Each structure stands twice: as structure tokens, then as C-alpha cells.
Amino acid sequence: MDPRIPRLRAGGKARQQVIAELFLEMGPKLQRFFERKGAAPQRAEELVGDVFERILRSCDTYRGDAPLEAWAWSIAPNVMNDEFAAAGKRRGEVALDAMDPEPAQRLLDAARGATADPSIEHCIKRAFAEFSRAQPQCAEALTTLALEGLDTTALAAVLGRTEGATREFISQCRKKLAVLLEPCLDMLSRLGVEGGHAAG
């Protein structure tokens, strides 16, 4: 059990302190999450507030079977879905300029360091775009994983999956991304850049 749970359940100043600590840790991450989903910065800040309002309302009934961070991440997608429903919008794709899954980013860094040839960077960005269109859930999961540094428990909460299913899902997503990056890997290999083939 998360050692903060007893303080959370105690109410009063102890609860306020736990919520304040969680807000300082999670607030910026949740705001980036909402902004990647398409919320304007001010609205994203309000949605973070909605997450913490739900946390406060549920403190007395939270079983404490997962870390508080995972609990917050499990609430965030529901808040975003409510926002889409209220606005009459469909869930959007991950913004392409926010995509930063770690294997592809390593390739992009290698390309920038090895050559001024813009065709390689273009190849990688084109692969990102195709990946996001063909596998939006994978793109979202890898982006959240890379940008927020989540552990498996927290990512499972975001995805609404078990930890085992989440590990398998991420493994499959990385393999799909690696296939799309293969032409870029070949271009880098011809330039003698090592390490790109670790993308899978």
C-alpha cells in the first residue's frame, strides 16, 4: 500500500498535505497530457483541477490498491472523455509534434548528430505521422510513456488495462513502430550510424 494512504484517509491537514504533494508532482504532467489531447493551456489547467476535485471527493472510498500517481492517471482519461463529450468532439489523435516515443527519438537524435541530410529527419517524422494515423492508441501510449516517464502501474491506469496486458501492448506498439522506422534505419546504416537498430 502507498504509505501516503493513511494520511490521505486521516483527513484534515494530513490529507491537504498529501494532495498538495501529489499536485506538485502530478500537476504539470497532467497538464501536458491534456494539452496533447487538444486542450488549450488554460483549459488543461482547469482539467487538472477537475482531476484533483475527483480525487478529493473519492478519498474516503479509495481502496489504496495502487500508488496515488496511478490513481490520478486512471482519473485523467475519464476527465478528458467527459470534456470531449461536453464539447461534442470525438477523441482526437495525438498531436504529431508532441510524439516522442523513445526508440524514434533516439533515431532522430542520431540523425541530427550524424548528418545534415534533412531527408533522414523527414523520413523519421513521416514514420511518426504514419504511426499516429495507423496506430493512434499505440502512439498515445508511447508518447505518454516517453514524455511523462510513467511506470507500468501508472500507464496501465491510463490505458485501463492490467499491468501484464500493458507490458504486452507496449511491446507490440514498439514492434509496429520499428517496422515503420526500418527505411530510416537503413538510411542511417548507410551513413555508418550505429545504435539505430535498437529501436525494436
PDB file of C-alpha atoms in Angstrom:
ATOM      1  CA  MET A   1       0.000   0.000   0.000  1.00  0.00           C
ATOM      2  CA  ASP A   2       1.136   3.520  -0.765  1.00  0.00           C
ATOM      3  CA  PRO A   3       2.438   4.904   2.578  1.00  0.00           C
ATOM      4  CA  ARG A   4       0.558   8.152   1.956  1.00  0.00           C
ATOM      5  CA  ILE A   5      -2.852   6.450   2.025  1.00  0.00           C
ATOM      6  CA  PRO A   6      -3.286   6.581   5.831  1.00  0.00           C
ATOM      7  CA  ARG A   7      -2.548  10.322   5.784  1.00  0.00           C
ATOM      8  CA  LEU A   8      -4.986  10.756   2.909  1.00  0.00           C
ATOM      9  CA  ARG A   9      -7.717   8.933   4.822  1.00  0.00           C
ATOM     10  CA  ALA A  10      -6.977  10.830   8.035  1.00  0.00           C
ATOM     11  CA  GLY A  11      -8.485  14.000   6.620  1.00  0.00           C
ATOM     12  CA  GLY A  12      -7.688  17.497   7.799  1.00  0.00           C
ATOM     13  CA  LYS A  13      -4.176  18.870   7.411  1.00  0.00           C
ATOM     14  CA  ALA A  14      -2.682  15.433   6.722  1.00  0.00           C
ATOM     15  CA  ARG A  15      -4.974  14.979   3.707  1.00  0.00           C
ATOM     16  CA  GLN A  16      -4.304  18.502   2.490  1.00  0.00           C
ATOM     17  CA  GLN A  17      -0.567  17.898   2.656  1.00  0.00           C
ATOM     18  CA  VAL A  18      -0.805  14.670   0.638  1.00  0.00           C
ATOM     19  CA  ILE A  19      -2.986  16.352  -2.001  1.00  0.00           C
ATOM     20  CA  ALA A  20      -0.563  19.301  -2.176  1.00  0.00           C
ATOM     21  CA  GLU A  21       2.404  16.946  -2.636  1.00  0.00           C
ATOM     22  CA  LEU A  22       0.555  14.986  -5.314  1.00  0.00           C
ATOM     23  CA  PHE A  23      -0.446  18.183  -7.086  1.00  0.00           C
ATOM     24  CA  LEU A  24       3.140  19.456  -7.196  1.00  0.00           C
ATOM     25  CA  GLU A  25       4.302  16.133  -8.617  1.00  0.00           C
ATOM     26  CA  MET A  26       1.425  15.373 -10.978  1.00  0.00           C
ATOM     27  CA  GLY A  27       0.010  18.761 -11.957  1.00  0.00           C
ATOM     28  CA  PRO A  28       2.491  19.605 -14.744  1.00  0.00           C
ATOM     29  CA  LYS A  29       2.396  16.056 -16.135  1.00  0.00           C
ATOM     30  CA  LEU A  30      -1.388  16.002 -16.224  1.00  0.00           C
ATOM     31  CA  GLN A  31      -1.473  19.429 -17.848  1.00  0.00           C
ATOM     32  CA  ARG A  32       0.837  18.221 -20.637  1.00  0.00           C
ATOM     33  CA  PHE A  33      -1.391  15.152 -21.042  1.00  0.00           C
ATOM     34  CA  PHE A  34      -4.495  17.307 -21.511  1.00  0.00           C
ATOM     35  CA  GLU A  35      -2.702  19.683 -23.866  1.00  0.00           C
ATOM     36  CA  ARG A  36      -1.574  16.746 -26.024  1.00  0.00           C
ATOM     37  CA  LYS A  37      -5.234  15.742 -26.180  1.00  0.00           C
ATOM     38  CA  GLY A  38      -6.029  19.137 -27.662  1.00  0.00           C
ATOM     39  CA  ALA A  39      -6.991  21.263 -24.650  1.00  0.00           C
ATOM     40  CA  ALA A  40      -5.814  24.867 -24.659  1.00  0.00           C
ATOM     41  CA  PRO A  41      -3.334  25.591 -21.831  1.00  0.00           C
ATOM     42  CA  GLN A  42      -5.862  27.409 -19.651  1.00  0.00           C
ATOM     43  CA  ARG A  43      -8.476  24.688 -20.165  1.00  0.00           C
ATOM     44  CA  ALA A  44      -5.854  21.999 -19.489  1.00  0.00           C
ATOM     45  CA  GLU A  45      -5.109  23.688 -16.166  1.00  0.00           C
ATOM     46  CA  GLU A  46      -8.818  23.589 -15.322  1.00  0.00           C
ATOM     47  CA  LEU A  47      -8.970  19.895 -16.232  1.00  0.00           C
ATOM     48  CA  VAL A  48      -6.087  19.217 -13.851  1.00  0.00           C
ATOM     49  CA  GLY A  49      -8.231  20.878 -11.204  1.00  0.00           C
ATOM     50  CA  ASP A  50     -11.091  18.545 -12.162  1.00  0.00           C
ATOM     51  CA  VAL A  51      -8.830  15.526 -11.604  1.00  0.00           C
ATOM     52  CA  PHE A  52      -7.954  16.724  -8.125  1.00  0.00           C
ATOM     53  CA  GLU A  53     -11.582  17.530  -7.313  1.00  0.00           C
ATOM     54  CA  ARG A  54     -12.446  13.920  -8.139  1.00  0.00           C
ATOM     55  CA  ILE A  55      -9.555  12.710  -6.019  1.00  0.00           C
ATOM     56  CA  LEU A  56     -10.793  14.777  -3.064  1.00  0.00           C
ATOM     57  CA  ARG A  57     -14.354  13.505  -3.484  1.00  0.00           C
ATOM     58  CA  SER A  58     -13.148   9.902  -3.529  1.00  0.00           C
ATOM     59  CA  CYS A  59     -10.559   9.986  -0.715  1.00  0.00           C
ATOM     60  CA  ASP A  60     -12.761   8.158   1.767  1.00  0.00           C
ATOM     61  CA  THR A  61     -13.625   5.329  -0.618  1.00  0.00           C
ATOM     62  CA  TYR A  62     -10.226   4.838  -2.295  1.00  0.00           C
ATOM     63  CA  ARG A  63      -9.068   1.292  -1.526  1.00  0.00           C
ATOM     64  CA  GLY A  64      -5.385   2.153  -1.867  1.00  0.00           C
ATOM     65  CA  ASP A  65      -4.544  -0.862  -4.006  1.00  0.00           C
ATOM     66  CA  ALA A  66      -2.356   1.227  -6.322  1.00  0.00           C
ATOM     67  CA  PRO A  67       0.020   4.172  -5.823  1.00  0.00           C
ATOM     68  CA  LEU A  68      -1.607   7.596  -5.727  1.00  0.00           C
ATOM     69  CA  GLU A  69       0.077   8.539  -9.024  1.00  0.00           C
ATOM     70  CA  ALA A  70      -1.585   5.579 -10.738  1.00  0.00           C
ATOM     71  CA  TRP A  71      -4.915   6.606  -9.247  1.00  0.00           C
ATOM     72  CA  ALA A  72      -4.522  10.126 -10.635  1.00  0.00           C
ATOM     73  CA  TRP A  73      -3.587   8.749 -14.062  1.00  0.00           C
ATOM     74  CA  SER A  74      -6.651   6.486 -14.012  1.00  0.00           C
ATOM     75  CA  ILE A  75      -8.888   9.526 -13.465  1.00  0.00           C
ATOM     76  CA  ALA A  76      -7.328  11.727 -16.171  1.00  0.00           C
ATOM     77  CA  PRO A  77      -8.706   9.842 -19.218  1.00  0.00           C
ATOM     78  CA  ASN A  78     -12.211   9.940 -17.712  1.00  0.00           C
ATOM     79  CA  VAL A  79     -11.935  13.701 -17.241  1.00  0.00           C
ATOM     80  CA  MET A  80     -10.779  14.059 -20.844  1.00  0.00           C
ATOM     81  CA  ASN A  81     -13.577  11.842 -22.145  1.00  0.00           C
ATOM     82  CA  ASP A  82     -16.115  13.960 -20.243  1.00  0.00           C
ATOM     83  CA  GLU A  83     -14.561  17.041 -21.837  1.00  0.00           C
ATOM     84  CA  PHE A  84     -14.894  15.561 -25.319  1.00  0.00           C
ATOM     85  CA  ALA A  85     -18.478  14.548 -24.603  1.00  0.00           C
ATOM     86  CA  ALA A  86     -19.367  18.025 -23.320  1.00  0.00           C
ATOM     87  CA  ALA A  87     -17.829  19.621 -26.411  1.00  0.00           C
ATOM     88  CA  GLY A  88     -19.407  17.082 -28.760  1.00  0.00           C
ATOM     89  CA  LYS A  89     -15.985  16.105 -30.055  1.00  0.00           C
ATOM     90  CA  ARG A  90     -14.522  12.784 -30.969  1.00  0.00           C
ATOM     91  CA  ARG A  91     -11.364  11.661 -29.277  1.00  0.00           C
ATOM     92  CA  GLY A  92      -8.513  13.153 -31.287  1.00  0.00           C
ATOM     93  CA  GLU A  93      -5.225  11.754 -32.456  1.00  0.00           C
ATOM     94  CA  VAL A  94      -2.009  12.525 -30.659  1.00  0.00           C
ATOM     95  CA  ALA A  95      -0.505  15.745 -31.935  1.00  0.00           C
ATOM     96  CA  LEU A  96       2.340  14.793 -34.238  1.00  0.00           C
ATOM     97  CA  ASP A  97       4.688  17.449 -32.910  1.00  0.00           C
ATOM     98  CA  ALA A  98       4.227  16.004 -29.411  1.00  0.00           C
ATOM     99  CA  MET A  99       5.213  12.500 -30.442  1.00  0.00           C
ATOM    100  CA  ASP A 100       8.371  11.422 -28.743  1.00  0.00           C
ATOM    101  CA  PRO A 101       8.405   7.642 -28.316  1.00  0.00           C
ATOM    102  CA  GLU A 102      11.860   6.744 -27.120  1.00  0.00           C
ATOM    103  CA  PRO A 103      13.105   4.490 -29.994  1.00  0.00           C
ATOM    104  CA  ALA A 104      12.122   7.009 -32.643  1.00  0.00           C
ATOM    105  CA  GLN A 105      13.565   9.910 -30.674  1.00  0.00           C
ATOM    106  CA  ARG A 106      16.889   8.084 -30.363  1.00  0.00           C
ATOM    107  CA  LEU A 107      16.900   7.749 -34.134  1.00  0.00           C
ATOM    108  CA  LEU A 108      16.093  11.407 -34.602  1.00  0.00           C
ATOM    109  CA  ASP A 109      18.920  12.392 -32.246  1.00  0.00           C
ATOM    110  CA  ALA A 110      21.311  10.077 -34.105  1.00  0.00           C
ATOM    111  CA  ALA A 111      20.283  11.541 -37.452  1.00  0.00           C
ATOM    112  CA  ARG A 112      20.798  15.108 -36.273  1.00  0.00           C
ATOM    113  CA  GLY A 113      24.194  14.252 -34.827  1.00  0.00           C
ATOM    114  CA  ALA A 114      25.419  12.271 -37.823  1.00  0.00           C
ATOM    115  CA  THR A 115      24.402  14.280 -40.822  1.00  0.00           C
ATOM    116  CA  ALA A 116      22.894  17.486 -42.032  1.00  0.00           C
ATOM    117  CA  ASP A 117      20.866  15.463 -44.561  1.00  0.00           C
ATOM    118  CA  PRO A 118      17.252  16.573 -43.973  1.00  0.00           C
ATOM    119  CA  SER A 119      15.879  13.507 -45.776  1.00  0.00           C
ATOM    120  CA  ILE A 120      16.591  11.293 -42.754  1.00  0.00           C
ATOM    121  CA  GLU A 121      14.809  13.575 -40.320  1.00  0.00           C
ATOM    122  CA  HIS A 122      11.962  13.823 -42.825  1.00  0.00           C
ATOM    123  CA  CYS A 123      11.846  10.002 -43.015  1.00  0.00           C
ATOM    124  CA  ILE A 124      11.544   9.700 -39.227  1.00  0.00           C
ATOM    125  CA  LYS A 125       8.869  12.390 -38.949  1.00  0.00           C
ATOM    126  CA  ARG A 126       6.933  10.775 -41.809  1.00  0.00           C
ATOM    127  CA  ALA A 127       7.111   7.438 -39.944  1.00  0.00           C
ATOM    128  CA  PHE A 128       5.774   9.184 -36.803  1.00  0.00           C
ATOM    129  CA  ALA A 129       2.868  10.605 -38.795  1.00  0.00           C
ATOM    130  CA  GLU A 130       2.005   7.250 -40.349  1.00  0.00           C
ATOM    131  CA  PHE A 131       2.295   5.534 -36.962  1.00  0.00           C
ATOM    132  CA  SER A 132      -0.031   8.077 -35.360  1.00  0.00           C
ATOM    133  CA  ARG A 133      -2.635   7.660 -38.114  1.00  0.00           C
ATOM    134  CA  ALA A 134      -2.470   3.855 -38.250  1.00  0.00           C
ATOM    135  CA  GLN A 135      -1.996   3.184 -34.532  1.00  0.00           C
ATOM    136  CA  PRO A 136      -3.383   6.151 -32.575  1.00  0.00           C
ATOM    137  CA  GLN A 137      -3.679   4.205 -29.299  1.00  0.00           C
ATOM    138  CA  CYS A 138      -0.105   2.973 -29.611  1.00  0.00           C
ATOM    139  CA  ALA A 139       1.111   6.461 -30.474  1.00  0.00           C
ATOM    140  CA  GLU A 140      -0.674   7.895 -27.469  1.00  0.00           C
ATOM    141  CA  ALA A 141       0.647   5.211 -25.121  1.00  0.00           C
ATOM    142  CA  LEU A 142       4.268   5.515 -26.267  1.00  0.00           C
ATOM    143  CA  THR A 143       4.088   9.296 -26.153  1.00  0.00           C
ATOM    144  CA  THR A 144       2.684   9.299 -22.623  1.00  0.00           C
ATOM    145  CA  LEU A 145       5.264   6.738 -21.546  1.00  0.00           C
ATOM    146  CA  ALA A 146       8.180   8.697 -23.012  1.00  0.00           C
ATOM    147  CA  LEU A 147       7.147  12.220 -22.041  1.00  0.00           C
ATOM    148  CA  GLU A 148       5.882  11.516 -18.538  1.00  0.00           C
ATOM    149  CA  GLY A 149       8.255   8.702 -17.547  1.00  0.00           C
ATOM    150  CA  LEU A 150       5.416   6.577 -16.213  1.00  0.00           C
ATOM    151  CA  ASP A 151       5.968   3.176 -14.678  1.00  0.00           C
ATOM    152  CA  THR A 152       3.886   0.194 -15.799  1.00  0.00           C
ATOM    153  CA  THR A 153       1.361   0.609 -12.969  1.00  0.00           C
ATOM    154  CA  ALA A 154       0.600   4.222 -13.868  1.00  0.00           C
ATOM    155  CA  LEU A 155       0.489   3.556 -17.601  1.00  0.00           C
ATOM    156  CA  ALA A 156      -1.861   0.613 -17.001  1.00  0.00           C
ATOM    157  CA  ALA A 157      -4.154   3.009 -15.120  1.00  0.00           C
ATOM    158  CA  VAL A 158      -4.136   5.455 -18.043  1.00  0.00           C
ATOM    159  CA  LEU A 159      -4.883   2.678 -20.535  1.00  0.00           C
ATOM    160  CA  GLY A 160      -7.409   0.884 -18.353  1.00  0.00           C
ATOM    161  CA  ARG A 161      -5.508  -2.417 -18.691  1.00  0.00           C
ATOM    162  CA  THR A 162      -3.800  -4.829 -16.347  1.00  0.00           C
ATOM    163  CA  GLU A 163      -0.051  -4.399 -15.902  1.00  0.00           C
ATOM    164  CA  GLY A 164       0.649  -7.612 -17.823  1.00  0.00           C
ATOM    165  CA  ALA A 165      -1.602  -6.548 -20.688  1.00  0.00           C
ATOM    166  CA  THR A 166       0.040  -3.119 -20.677  1.00  0.00           C
ATOM    167  CA  ARG A 167       3.540  -4.596 -20.965  1.00  0.00           C
ATOM    168  CA  GLU A 168       2.435  -6.751 -23.893  1.00  0.00           C
ATOM    169  CA  PHE A 169       0.622  -3.832 -25.553  1.00  0.00           C
ATOM    170  CA  ILE A 170       3.687  -1.575 -25.308  1.00  0.00           C
ATOM    171  CA  SER A 171       5.905  -4.340 -26.668  1.00  0.00           C
ATOM    172  CA  GLN A 172       3.620  -4.771 -29.667  1.00  0.00           C
ATOM    173  CA  CYS A 173       3.435  -0.988 -30.202  1.00  0.00           C
ATOM    174  CA  ARG A 174       7.232  -0.700 -30.239  1.00  0.00           C
ATOM    175  CA  LYS A 175       7.436  -3.512 -32.799  1.00  0.00           C
ATOM    176  CA  LYS A 176       4.904  -1.759 -35.038  1.00  0.00           C
ATOM    177  CA  LEU A 177       6.828   1.500 -34.784  1.00  0.00           C
ATOM    178  CA  ALA A 178      10.102  -0.287 -35.542  1.00  0.00           C
ATOM    179  CA  VAL A 179       8.647  -1.639 -38.802  1.00  0.00           C
ATOM    180  CA  LEU A 180       7.751   1.872 -39.942  1.00  0.00           C
ATOM    181  CA  LEU A 181      11.183   3.160 -38.942  1.00  0.00           C
ATOM    182  CA  GLU A 182      13.051   0.458 -40.867  1.00  0.00           C
ATOM    183  CA  PRO A 183      13.645   2.600 -44.009  1.00  0.00           C
ATOM    184  CA  CYS A 184      15.070   5.351 -41.777  1.00  0.00           C
ATOM    185  CA  LEU A 185      17.300   2.812 -40.047  1.00  0.00           C
ATOM    186  CA  ASP A 186      18.599   1.719 -43.435  1.00  0.00           C
ATOM    187  CA  MET A 187      19.398   5.315 -44.365  1.00  0.00           C
ATOM    188  CA  LEU A 188      21.289   5.773 -41.093  1.00  0.00           C
ATOM    189  CA  SER A 189      23.140   2.484 -41.560  1.00  0.00           C
ATOM    190  CA  ARG A 190      24.378   3.623 -44.949  1.00  0.00           C
ATOM    191  CA  LEU A 191      25.846   6.651 -43.181  1.00  0.00           C
ATOM    192  CA  GLY A 192      27.538   4.399 -40.624  1.00  0.00           C
ATOM    193  CA  VAL A 193      25.374   5.484 -37.675  1.00  0.00           C
ATOM    194  CA  GLU A 194      25.264   2.769 -35.024  1.00  0.00           C
ATOM    195  CA  GLY A 195      22.599   2.040 -32.452  1.00  0.00           C
ATOM    196  CA  GLY A 196      19.525   2.741 -34.521  1.00  0.00           C
ATOM    197  CA  HIS A 197      18.592  -0.908 -34.794  1.00  0.00           C
ATOM    198  CA  ALA A 198      17.841  -0.957 -31.072  1.00  0.00           C
ATOM    199  CA  ALA A 199      14.531   0.672 -31.894  1.00  0.00           C
ATOM    200  CA  GLY A 200      12.536  -2.559 -31.607  1.00  0.00           C
TER     201      GLY A 200
END
